[in-house]
GROMACS .gro file of C-alpha atoms in nm:
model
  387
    1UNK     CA    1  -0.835   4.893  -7.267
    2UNK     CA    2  -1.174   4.807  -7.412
    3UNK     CA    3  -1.385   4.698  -7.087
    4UNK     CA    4  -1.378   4.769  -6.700
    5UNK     CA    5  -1.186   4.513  -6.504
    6UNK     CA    6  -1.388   4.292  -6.261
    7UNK     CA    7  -1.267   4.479  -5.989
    8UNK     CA    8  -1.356   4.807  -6.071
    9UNK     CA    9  -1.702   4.661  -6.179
   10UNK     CA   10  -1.737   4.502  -5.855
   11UNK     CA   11  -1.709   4.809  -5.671
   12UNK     CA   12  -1.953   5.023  -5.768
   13UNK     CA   13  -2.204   4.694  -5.792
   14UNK     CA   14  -2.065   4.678  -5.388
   15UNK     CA   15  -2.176   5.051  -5.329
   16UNK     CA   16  -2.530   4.992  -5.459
   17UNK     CA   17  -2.553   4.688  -5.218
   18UNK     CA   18  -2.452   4.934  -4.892
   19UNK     CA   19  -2.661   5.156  -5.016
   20UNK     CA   20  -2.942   4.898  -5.021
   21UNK     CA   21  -2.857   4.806  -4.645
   22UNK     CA   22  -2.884   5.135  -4.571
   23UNK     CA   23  -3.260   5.156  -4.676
   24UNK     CA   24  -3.316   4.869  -4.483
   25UNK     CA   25  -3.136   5.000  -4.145
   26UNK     CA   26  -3.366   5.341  -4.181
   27UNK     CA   27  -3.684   5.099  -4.245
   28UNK     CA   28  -3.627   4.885  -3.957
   29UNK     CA   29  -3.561   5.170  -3.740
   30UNK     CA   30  -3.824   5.429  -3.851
   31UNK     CA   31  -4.106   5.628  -3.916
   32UNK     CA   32  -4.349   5.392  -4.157
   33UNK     CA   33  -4.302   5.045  -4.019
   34UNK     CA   34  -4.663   4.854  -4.062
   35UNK     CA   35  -4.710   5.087  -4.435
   36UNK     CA   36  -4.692   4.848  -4.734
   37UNK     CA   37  -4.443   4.916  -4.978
   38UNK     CA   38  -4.521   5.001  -5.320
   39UNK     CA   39  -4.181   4.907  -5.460
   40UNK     CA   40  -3.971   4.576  -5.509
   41UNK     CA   41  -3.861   4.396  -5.156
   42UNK     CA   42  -3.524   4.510  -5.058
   43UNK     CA   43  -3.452   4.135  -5.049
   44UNK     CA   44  -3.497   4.088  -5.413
   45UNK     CA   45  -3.341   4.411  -5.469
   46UNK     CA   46  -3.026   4.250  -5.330
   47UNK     CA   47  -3.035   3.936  -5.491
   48UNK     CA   48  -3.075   4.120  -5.802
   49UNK     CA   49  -2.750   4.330  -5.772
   50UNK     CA   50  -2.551   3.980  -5.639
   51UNK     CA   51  -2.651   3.827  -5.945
   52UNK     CA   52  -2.573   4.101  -6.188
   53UNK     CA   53  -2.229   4.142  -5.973
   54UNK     CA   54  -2.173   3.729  -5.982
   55UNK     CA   55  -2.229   3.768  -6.395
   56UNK     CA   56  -1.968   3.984  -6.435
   57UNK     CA   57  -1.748   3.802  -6.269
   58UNK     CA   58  -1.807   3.512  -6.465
   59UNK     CA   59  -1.689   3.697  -6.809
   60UNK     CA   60  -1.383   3.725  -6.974
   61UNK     CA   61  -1.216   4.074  -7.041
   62UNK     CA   62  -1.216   4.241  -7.369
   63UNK     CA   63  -0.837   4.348  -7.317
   64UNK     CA   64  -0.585   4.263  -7.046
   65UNK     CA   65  -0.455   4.586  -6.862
   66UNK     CA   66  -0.110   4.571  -6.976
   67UNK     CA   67   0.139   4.887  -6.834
   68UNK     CA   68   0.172   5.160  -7.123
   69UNK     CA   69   0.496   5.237  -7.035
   70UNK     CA   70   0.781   5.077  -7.269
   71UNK     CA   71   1.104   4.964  -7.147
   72UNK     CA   72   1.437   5.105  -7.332
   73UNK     CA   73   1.815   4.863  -7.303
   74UNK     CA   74   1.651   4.517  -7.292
   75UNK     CA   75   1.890   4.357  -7.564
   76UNK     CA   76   2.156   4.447  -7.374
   77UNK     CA   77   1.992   4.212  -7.046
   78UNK     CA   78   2.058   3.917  -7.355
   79UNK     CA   79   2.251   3.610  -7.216
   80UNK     CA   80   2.154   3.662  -6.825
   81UNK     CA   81   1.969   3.452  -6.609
   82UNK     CA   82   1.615   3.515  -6.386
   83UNK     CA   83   1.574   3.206  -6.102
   84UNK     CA   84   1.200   3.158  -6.047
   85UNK     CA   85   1.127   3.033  -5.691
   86UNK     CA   86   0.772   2.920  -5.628
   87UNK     CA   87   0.698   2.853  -5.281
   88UNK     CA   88   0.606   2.521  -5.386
   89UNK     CA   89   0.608   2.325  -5.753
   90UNK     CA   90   0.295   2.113  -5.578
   91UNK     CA   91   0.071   2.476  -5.701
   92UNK     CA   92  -0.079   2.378  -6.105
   93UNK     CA   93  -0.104   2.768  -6.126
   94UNK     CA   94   0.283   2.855  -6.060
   95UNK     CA   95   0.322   2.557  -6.328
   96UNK     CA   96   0.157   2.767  -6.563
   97UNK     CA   97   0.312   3.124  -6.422
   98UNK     CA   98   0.671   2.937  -6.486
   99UNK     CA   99   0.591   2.813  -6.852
  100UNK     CA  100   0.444   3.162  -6.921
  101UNK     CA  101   0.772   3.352  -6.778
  102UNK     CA  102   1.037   3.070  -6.970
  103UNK     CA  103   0.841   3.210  -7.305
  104UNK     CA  104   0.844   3.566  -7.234
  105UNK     CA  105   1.222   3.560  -7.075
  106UNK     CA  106   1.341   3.361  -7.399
  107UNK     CA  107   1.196   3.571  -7.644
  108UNK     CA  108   1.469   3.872  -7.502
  109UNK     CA  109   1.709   3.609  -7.458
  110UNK     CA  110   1.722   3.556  -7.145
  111UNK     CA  111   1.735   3.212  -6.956
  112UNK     CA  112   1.513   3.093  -6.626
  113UNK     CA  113   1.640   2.872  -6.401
  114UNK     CA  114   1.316   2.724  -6.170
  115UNK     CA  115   1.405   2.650  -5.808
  116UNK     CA  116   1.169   2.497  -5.614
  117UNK     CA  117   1.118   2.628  -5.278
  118UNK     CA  118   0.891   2.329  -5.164
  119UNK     CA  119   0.677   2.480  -4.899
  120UNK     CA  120   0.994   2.543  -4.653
  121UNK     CA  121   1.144   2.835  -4.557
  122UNK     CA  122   1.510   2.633  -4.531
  123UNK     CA  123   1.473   2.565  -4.923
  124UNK     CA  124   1.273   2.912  -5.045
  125UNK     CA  125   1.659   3.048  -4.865
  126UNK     CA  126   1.902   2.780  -5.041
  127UNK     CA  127   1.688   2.899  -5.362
  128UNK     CA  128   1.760   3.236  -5.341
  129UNK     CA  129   2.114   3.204  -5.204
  130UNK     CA  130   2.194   2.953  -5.473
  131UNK     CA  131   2.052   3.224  -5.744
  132UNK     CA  132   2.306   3.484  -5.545
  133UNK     CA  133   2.560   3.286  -5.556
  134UNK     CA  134   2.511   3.220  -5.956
  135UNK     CA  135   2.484   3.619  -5.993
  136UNK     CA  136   2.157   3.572  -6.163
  137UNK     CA  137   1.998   3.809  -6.302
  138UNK     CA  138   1.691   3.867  -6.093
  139UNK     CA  139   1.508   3.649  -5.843
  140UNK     CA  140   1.113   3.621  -5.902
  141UNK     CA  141   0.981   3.440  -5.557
  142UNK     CA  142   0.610   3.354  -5.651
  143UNK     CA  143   0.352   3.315  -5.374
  144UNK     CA  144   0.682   3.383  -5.101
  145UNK     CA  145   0.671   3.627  -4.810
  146UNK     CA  146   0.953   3.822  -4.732
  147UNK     CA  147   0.978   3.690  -4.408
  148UNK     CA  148   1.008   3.297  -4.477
  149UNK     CA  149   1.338   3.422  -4.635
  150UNK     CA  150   1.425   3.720  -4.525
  151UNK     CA  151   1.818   3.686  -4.463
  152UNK     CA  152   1.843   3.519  -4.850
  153UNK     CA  153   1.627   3.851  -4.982
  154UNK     CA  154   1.854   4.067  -4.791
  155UNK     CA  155   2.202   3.863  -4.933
  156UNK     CA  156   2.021   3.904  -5.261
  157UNK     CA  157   1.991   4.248  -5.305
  158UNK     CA  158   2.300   4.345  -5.127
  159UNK     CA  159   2.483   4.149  -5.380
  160UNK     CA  160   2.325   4.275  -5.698
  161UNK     CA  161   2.066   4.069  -5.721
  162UNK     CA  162   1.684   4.244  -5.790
  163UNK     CA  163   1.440   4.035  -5.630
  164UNK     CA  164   1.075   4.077  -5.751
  165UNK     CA  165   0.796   3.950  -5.532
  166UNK     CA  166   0.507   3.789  -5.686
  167UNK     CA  167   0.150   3.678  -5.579
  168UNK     CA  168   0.221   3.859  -5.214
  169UNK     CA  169   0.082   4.176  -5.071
  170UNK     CA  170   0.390   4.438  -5.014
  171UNK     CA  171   0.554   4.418  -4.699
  172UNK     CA  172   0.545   4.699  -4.509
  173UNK     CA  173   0.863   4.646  -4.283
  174UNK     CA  174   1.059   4.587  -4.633
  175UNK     CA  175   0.903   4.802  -4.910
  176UNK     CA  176   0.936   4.823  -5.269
  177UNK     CA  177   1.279   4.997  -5.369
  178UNK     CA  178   1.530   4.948  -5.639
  179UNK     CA  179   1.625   4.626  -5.562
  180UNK     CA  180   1.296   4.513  -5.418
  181UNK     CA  181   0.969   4.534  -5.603
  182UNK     CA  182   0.615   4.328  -5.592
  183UNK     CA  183   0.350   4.220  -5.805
  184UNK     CA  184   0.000   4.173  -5.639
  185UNK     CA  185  -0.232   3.892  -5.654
  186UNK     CA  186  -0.561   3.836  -5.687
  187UNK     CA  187  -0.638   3.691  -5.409
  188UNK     CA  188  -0.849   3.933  -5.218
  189UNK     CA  189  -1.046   3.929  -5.534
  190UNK     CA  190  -1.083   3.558  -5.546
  191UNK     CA  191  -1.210   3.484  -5.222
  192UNK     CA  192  -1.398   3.750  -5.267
  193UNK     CA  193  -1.593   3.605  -5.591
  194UNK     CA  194  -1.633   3.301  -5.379
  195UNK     CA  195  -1.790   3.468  -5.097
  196UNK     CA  196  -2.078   3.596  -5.378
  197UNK     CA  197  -2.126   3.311  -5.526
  198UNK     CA  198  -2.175   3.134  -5.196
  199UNK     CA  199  -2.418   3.362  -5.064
  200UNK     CA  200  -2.620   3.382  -5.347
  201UNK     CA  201  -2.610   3.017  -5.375
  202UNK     CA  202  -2.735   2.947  -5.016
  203UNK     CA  203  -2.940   3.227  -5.012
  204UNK     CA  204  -2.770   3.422  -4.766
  205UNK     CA  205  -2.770   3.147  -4.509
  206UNK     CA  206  -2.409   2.967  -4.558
  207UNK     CA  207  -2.200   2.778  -4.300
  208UNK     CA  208  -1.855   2.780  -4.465
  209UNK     CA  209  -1.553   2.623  -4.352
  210UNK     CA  210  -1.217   2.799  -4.538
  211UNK     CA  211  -0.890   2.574  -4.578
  212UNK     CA  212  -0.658   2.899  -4.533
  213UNK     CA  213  -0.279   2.867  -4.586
  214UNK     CA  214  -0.064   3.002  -4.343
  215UNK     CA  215   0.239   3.019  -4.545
  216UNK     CA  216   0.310   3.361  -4.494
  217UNK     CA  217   0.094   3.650  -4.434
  218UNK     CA  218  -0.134   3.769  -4.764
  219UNK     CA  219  -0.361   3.385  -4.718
  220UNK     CA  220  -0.503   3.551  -4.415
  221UNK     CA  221  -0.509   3.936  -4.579
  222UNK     CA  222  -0.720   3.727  -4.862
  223UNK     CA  223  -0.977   3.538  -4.673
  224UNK     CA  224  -1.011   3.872  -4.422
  225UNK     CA  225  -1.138   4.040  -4.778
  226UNK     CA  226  -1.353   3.740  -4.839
  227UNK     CA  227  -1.498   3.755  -4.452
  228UNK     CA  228  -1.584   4.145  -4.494
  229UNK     CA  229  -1.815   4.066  -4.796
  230UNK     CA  230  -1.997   3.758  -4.533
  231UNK     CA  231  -1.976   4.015  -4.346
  232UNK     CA  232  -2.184   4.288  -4.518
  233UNK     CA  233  -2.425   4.090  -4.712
  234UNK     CA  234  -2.452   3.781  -4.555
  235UNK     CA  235  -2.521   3.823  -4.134
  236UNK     CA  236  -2.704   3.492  -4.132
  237UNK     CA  237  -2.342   3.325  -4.275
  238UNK     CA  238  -2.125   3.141  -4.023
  239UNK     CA  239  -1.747   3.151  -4.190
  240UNK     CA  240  -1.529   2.896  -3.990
  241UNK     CA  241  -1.103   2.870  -4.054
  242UNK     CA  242  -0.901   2.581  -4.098
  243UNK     CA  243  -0.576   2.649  -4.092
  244UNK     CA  244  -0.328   2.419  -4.357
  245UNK     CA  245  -0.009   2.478  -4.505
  246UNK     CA  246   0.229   2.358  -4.761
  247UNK     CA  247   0.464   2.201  -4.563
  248UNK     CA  248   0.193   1.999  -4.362
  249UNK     CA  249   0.035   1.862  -4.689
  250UNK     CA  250  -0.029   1.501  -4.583
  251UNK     CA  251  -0.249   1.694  -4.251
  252UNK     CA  252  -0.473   1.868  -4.502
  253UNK     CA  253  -0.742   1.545  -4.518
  254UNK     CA  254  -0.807   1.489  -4.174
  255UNK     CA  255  -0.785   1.867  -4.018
  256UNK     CA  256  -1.049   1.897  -4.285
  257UNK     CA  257  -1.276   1.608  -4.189
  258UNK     CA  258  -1.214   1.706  -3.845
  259UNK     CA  259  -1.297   2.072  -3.897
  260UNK     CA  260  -1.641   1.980  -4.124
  261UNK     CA  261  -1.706   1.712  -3.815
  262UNK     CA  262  -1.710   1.958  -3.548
  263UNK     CA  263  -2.051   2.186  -3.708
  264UNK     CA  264  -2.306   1.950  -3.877
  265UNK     CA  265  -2.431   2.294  -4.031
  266UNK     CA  266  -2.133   2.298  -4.242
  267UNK     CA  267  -2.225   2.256  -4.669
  268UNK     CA  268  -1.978   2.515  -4.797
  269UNK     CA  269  -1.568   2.409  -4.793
  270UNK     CA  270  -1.328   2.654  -4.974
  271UNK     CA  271  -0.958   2.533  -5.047
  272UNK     CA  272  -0.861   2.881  -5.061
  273UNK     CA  273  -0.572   2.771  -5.345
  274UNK     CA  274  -0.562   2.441  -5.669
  275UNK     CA  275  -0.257   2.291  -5.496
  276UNK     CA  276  -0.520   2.223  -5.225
  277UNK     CA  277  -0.810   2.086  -5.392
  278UNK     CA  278  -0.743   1.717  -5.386
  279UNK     CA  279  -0.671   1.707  -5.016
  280UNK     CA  280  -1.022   1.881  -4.932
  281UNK     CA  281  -1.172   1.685  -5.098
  282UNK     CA  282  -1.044   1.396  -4.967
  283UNK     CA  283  -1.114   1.547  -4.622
  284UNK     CA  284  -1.479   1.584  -4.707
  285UNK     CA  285  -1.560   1.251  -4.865
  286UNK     CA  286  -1.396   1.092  -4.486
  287UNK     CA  287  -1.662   1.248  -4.342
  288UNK     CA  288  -1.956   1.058  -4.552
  289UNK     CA  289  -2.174   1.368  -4.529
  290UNK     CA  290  -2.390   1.438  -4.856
  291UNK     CA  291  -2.456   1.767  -5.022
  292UNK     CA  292  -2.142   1.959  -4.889
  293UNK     CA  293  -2.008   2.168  -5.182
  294UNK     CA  294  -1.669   2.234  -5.199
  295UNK     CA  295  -1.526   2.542  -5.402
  296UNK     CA  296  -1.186   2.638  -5.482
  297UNK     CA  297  -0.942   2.949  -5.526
  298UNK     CA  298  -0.621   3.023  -5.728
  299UNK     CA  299  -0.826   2.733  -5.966
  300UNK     CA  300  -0.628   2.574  -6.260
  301UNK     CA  301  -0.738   2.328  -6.564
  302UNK     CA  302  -0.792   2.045  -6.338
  303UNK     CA  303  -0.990   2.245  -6.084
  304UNK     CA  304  -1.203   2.380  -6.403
  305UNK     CA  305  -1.292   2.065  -6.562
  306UNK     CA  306  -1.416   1.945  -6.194
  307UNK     CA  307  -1.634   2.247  -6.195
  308UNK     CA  308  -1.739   2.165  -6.551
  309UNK     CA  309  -1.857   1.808  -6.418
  310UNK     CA  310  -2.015   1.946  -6.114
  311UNK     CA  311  -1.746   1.755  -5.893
  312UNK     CA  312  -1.674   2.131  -5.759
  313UNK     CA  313  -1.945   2.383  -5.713
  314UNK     CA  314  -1.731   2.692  -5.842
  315UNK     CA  315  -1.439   2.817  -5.886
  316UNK     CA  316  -1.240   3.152  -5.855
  317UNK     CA  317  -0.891   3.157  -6.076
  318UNK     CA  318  -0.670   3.469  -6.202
  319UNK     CA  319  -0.451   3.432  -6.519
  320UNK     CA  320  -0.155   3.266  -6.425
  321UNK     CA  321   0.029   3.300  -6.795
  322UNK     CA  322  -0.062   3.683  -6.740
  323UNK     CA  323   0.140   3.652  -6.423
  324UNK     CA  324   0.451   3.494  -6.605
  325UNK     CA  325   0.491   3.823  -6.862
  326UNK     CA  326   0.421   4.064  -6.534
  327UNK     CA  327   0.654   3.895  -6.392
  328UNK     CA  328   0.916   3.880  -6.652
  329UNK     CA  329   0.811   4.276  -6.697
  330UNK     CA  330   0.915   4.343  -6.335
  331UNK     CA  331   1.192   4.172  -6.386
  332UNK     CA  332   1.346   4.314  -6.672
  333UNK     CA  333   1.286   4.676  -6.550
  334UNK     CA  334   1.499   4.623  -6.226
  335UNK     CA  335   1.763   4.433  -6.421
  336UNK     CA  336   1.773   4.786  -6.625
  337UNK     CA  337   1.750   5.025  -6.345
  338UNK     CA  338   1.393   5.118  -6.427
  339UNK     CA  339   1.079   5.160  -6.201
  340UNK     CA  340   0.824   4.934  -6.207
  341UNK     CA  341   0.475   5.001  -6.252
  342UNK     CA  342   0.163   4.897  -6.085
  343UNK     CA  343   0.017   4.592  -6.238
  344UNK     CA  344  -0.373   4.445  -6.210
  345UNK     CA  345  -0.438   4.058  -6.273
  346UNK     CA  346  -0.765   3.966  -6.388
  347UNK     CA  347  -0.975   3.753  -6.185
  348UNK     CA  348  -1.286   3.505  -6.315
  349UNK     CA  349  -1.537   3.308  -6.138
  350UNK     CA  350  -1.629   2.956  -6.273
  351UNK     CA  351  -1.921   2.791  -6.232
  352UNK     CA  352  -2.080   2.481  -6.407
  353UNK     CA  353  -2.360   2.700  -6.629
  354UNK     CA  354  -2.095   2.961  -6.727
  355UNK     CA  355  -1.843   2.719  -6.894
  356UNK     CA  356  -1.974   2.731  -7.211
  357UNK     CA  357  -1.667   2.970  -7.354
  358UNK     CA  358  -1.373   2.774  -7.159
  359UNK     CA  359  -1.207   2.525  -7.356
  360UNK     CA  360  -1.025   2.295  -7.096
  361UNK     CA  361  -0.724   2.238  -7.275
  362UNK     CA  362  -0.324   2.289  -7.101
  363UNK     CA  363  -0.364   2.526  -7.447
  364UNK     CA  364  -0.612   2.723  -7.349
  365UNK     CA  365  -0.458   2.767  -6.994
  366UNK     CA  366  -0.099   2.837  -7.098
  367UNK     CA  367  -0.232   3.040  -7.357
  368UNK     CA  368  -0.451   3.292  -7.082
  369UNK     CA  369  -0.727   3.310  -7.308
  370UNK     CA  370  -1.010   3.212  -7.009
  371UNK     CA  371  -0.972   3.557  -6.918
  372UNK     CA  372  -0.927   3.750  -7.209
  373UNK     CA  373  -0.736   3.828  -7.565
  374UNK     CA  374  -0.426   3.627  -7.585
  375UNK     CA  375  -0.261   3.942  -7.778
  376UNK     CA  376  -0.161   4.048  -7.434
  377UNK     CA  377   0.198   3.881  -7.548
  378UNK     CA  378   0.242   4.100  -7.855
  379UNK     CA  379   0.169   4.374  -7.624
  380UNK     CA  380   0.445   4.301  -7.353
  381UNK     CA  381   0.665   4.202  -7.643
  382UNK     CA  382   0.602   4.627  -7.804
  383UNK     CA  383   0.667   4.719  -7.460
  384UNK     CA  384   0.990   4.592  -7.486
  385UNK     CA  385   1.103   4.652  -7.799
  386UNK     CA  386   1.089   4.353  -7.993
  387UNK     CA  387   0.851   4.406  -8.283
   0.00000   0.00000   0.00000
């Protein structure tokens, strides 16, 4: 495809930086303490590989990894209909996933019908039941865990109906099969990015407070992959959890001010997704402490141009009109009867010196060009047939 994606780049960058603890473990422990060393500290050493690791993430791809495999019978799919439930319409990014999956679905003639699911597990269910009851096409849930639905996904597929599961981790009570399939995230990757950039930033002494969702279960799986990185190359980092959630949206201000309150050491606040940006920072400014940065995951235009004018420190997003044509890839290959593949969505970090190629336009993020070629849509479109 051209390049490496960010996450295979990451981990051999993450290998150098255990090996690099382990030098210092076997120098703490051994044989030559009190001899000078004639090479670079271990210290800068680190640093070094955090910022080569931190400037990879900040660049776009050369290609986006789309699947190889081409799918056969898609004009005969012409005329059906794919519901799109998001687990909330509040999310800028699942604005931009829908917009991208209307364009690919119409260009095979096929219609999308958006439901929103509004943060609740009563209306993710009357979203999928009223897409089962319409004998749609397929059901694409977006950011929804099996198990806030779970009777609707079973009525679904029992019916008929392929459901495709995007921005979640696979459940492993209800895995992937012919009526069920799911598209990963990026979120491990995103709050992993943040974790980097933080450390580097504070120079490995960061108090961080994390506004995690706990709408469903892959929020936690995310900032668990984030924590592991503090983790590793960070022991002098304190990582504290907030927990918020869509349905409690109004709570998000104060549980933050509260939560920032409680540890005066606190400068770092991550609203692990866009649809929670505004509120954390409205929970930081009510506590009327200075110099706290606040950074953001799953980050969309508005999110960006905050970065750009230093309103937020950085920001981690993956390529939400990417997401759409995965999505409306999955998709079609149930509705034929064909497997799905595995898919990768490319991450970025943000931050206010690496803007200089992002052009903060609702163009430029429909488009998906922030994290690579836009050709990516005449690719899908091969895959599929058309041209």
């Amino acid at each position: 495809m051209g390049t490496t994606h960010p996450a295979r780049r990451r981990t051999g960058l993450r290998v150098a930086l255990l090996a690099l603890s382990a030098v210092v473990a076997l120098t703490a422990c051994g044989g030559n303490a009190g001899q000078a060393s004639s090479g670079p500290s271990t210290a800068a050493t680190t640093g070094k590989a955090l910022d080569a690791e931190i400037a990879s993430l900040t660049k776009p791809l050369d290609s986006y990894p789309v699947p190889s495999g081409a799918i056969s019978g898609v004009a005969s799919l012409k005329g059906k209909t794919v519901y799109y439930v998001p687990v909330t319409a509040q999310a800028p990014a699942l604005a931009v996933t829908a917009k991208a999956l209307g364009a690919a679905l119409k260009s095979v003639g096929i219609k999308l019908q958006t439901c929103d699911g509004k943060g609740t597990p009563t209306d993710i269910s009357a979203c999928i039941n009223q897409a089962t009851s319409a004998r749609a096409g397929a059901v694409i849930a977006d950011s929804i865990a099996y198990g806030l639905a779970g009777s609707a996904f079973d009525a679904a597929q029992a019916a008929g109906v392929p459901v495709v599961i995007s921005n979640q981790l696979p459940d492993d009570s209800h895995p992937a099969s012919k009526t069920l399939a799911y598209v990963p995230p990026g979120g491990s990757q995103m709050d992993e990015a943040l974790a980097k950039w933080i450390i580097r930033d504070s120079d490995g002494k960061a108090q961080v407070l994390i506004n995690e969702s706990v709408d469903g279960p892959s929020p936690a799986a995310y900032v668990a992959a984030g924590r592991k990185v503090y983790a590793q190359d960070c022991p002098d980092c304190k990582v504290t959890i907030n927990k918020i959630s869509a349905a409690n949206f109004s709570l998000i201000p104060s549980s933050t001010s509260a939560a920032v309150l409680k540890d005066s050491e606190i400068g770092y606040v991550e609203a692990q997704f866009g649809q929670y940006t505004q509120a954390t920072q409205a929970g930081v400014q009510q506590t009327s402490r200075p110099g706290i940065k606040v950074v953001v995951g799953a980050a969309g235009l508005s999110d960006l141009k905050a970065v750009a004018n230093g309103q937020i420190a950085a920001a981690a997003g993956q390529s939400d009109a990417y997401q759409g044509w995965i999505d409306a890839d999955a998709a079609l290959r149930m509705m034929g009867g064909q497997s799905v593949p595995d898919y990768t969505i490319p991450v970025r970090l943000f931050t206010k010196d690496t803007m200089s190629d992002v052009t903060l336009t609702e163009q430029a993020d429909a488009s998906g060009e922030w994290f690579g070629p836009t050709t990516f849509t005449d690719d899908f479109e091969k895959l599929w047939g058309l041209t």
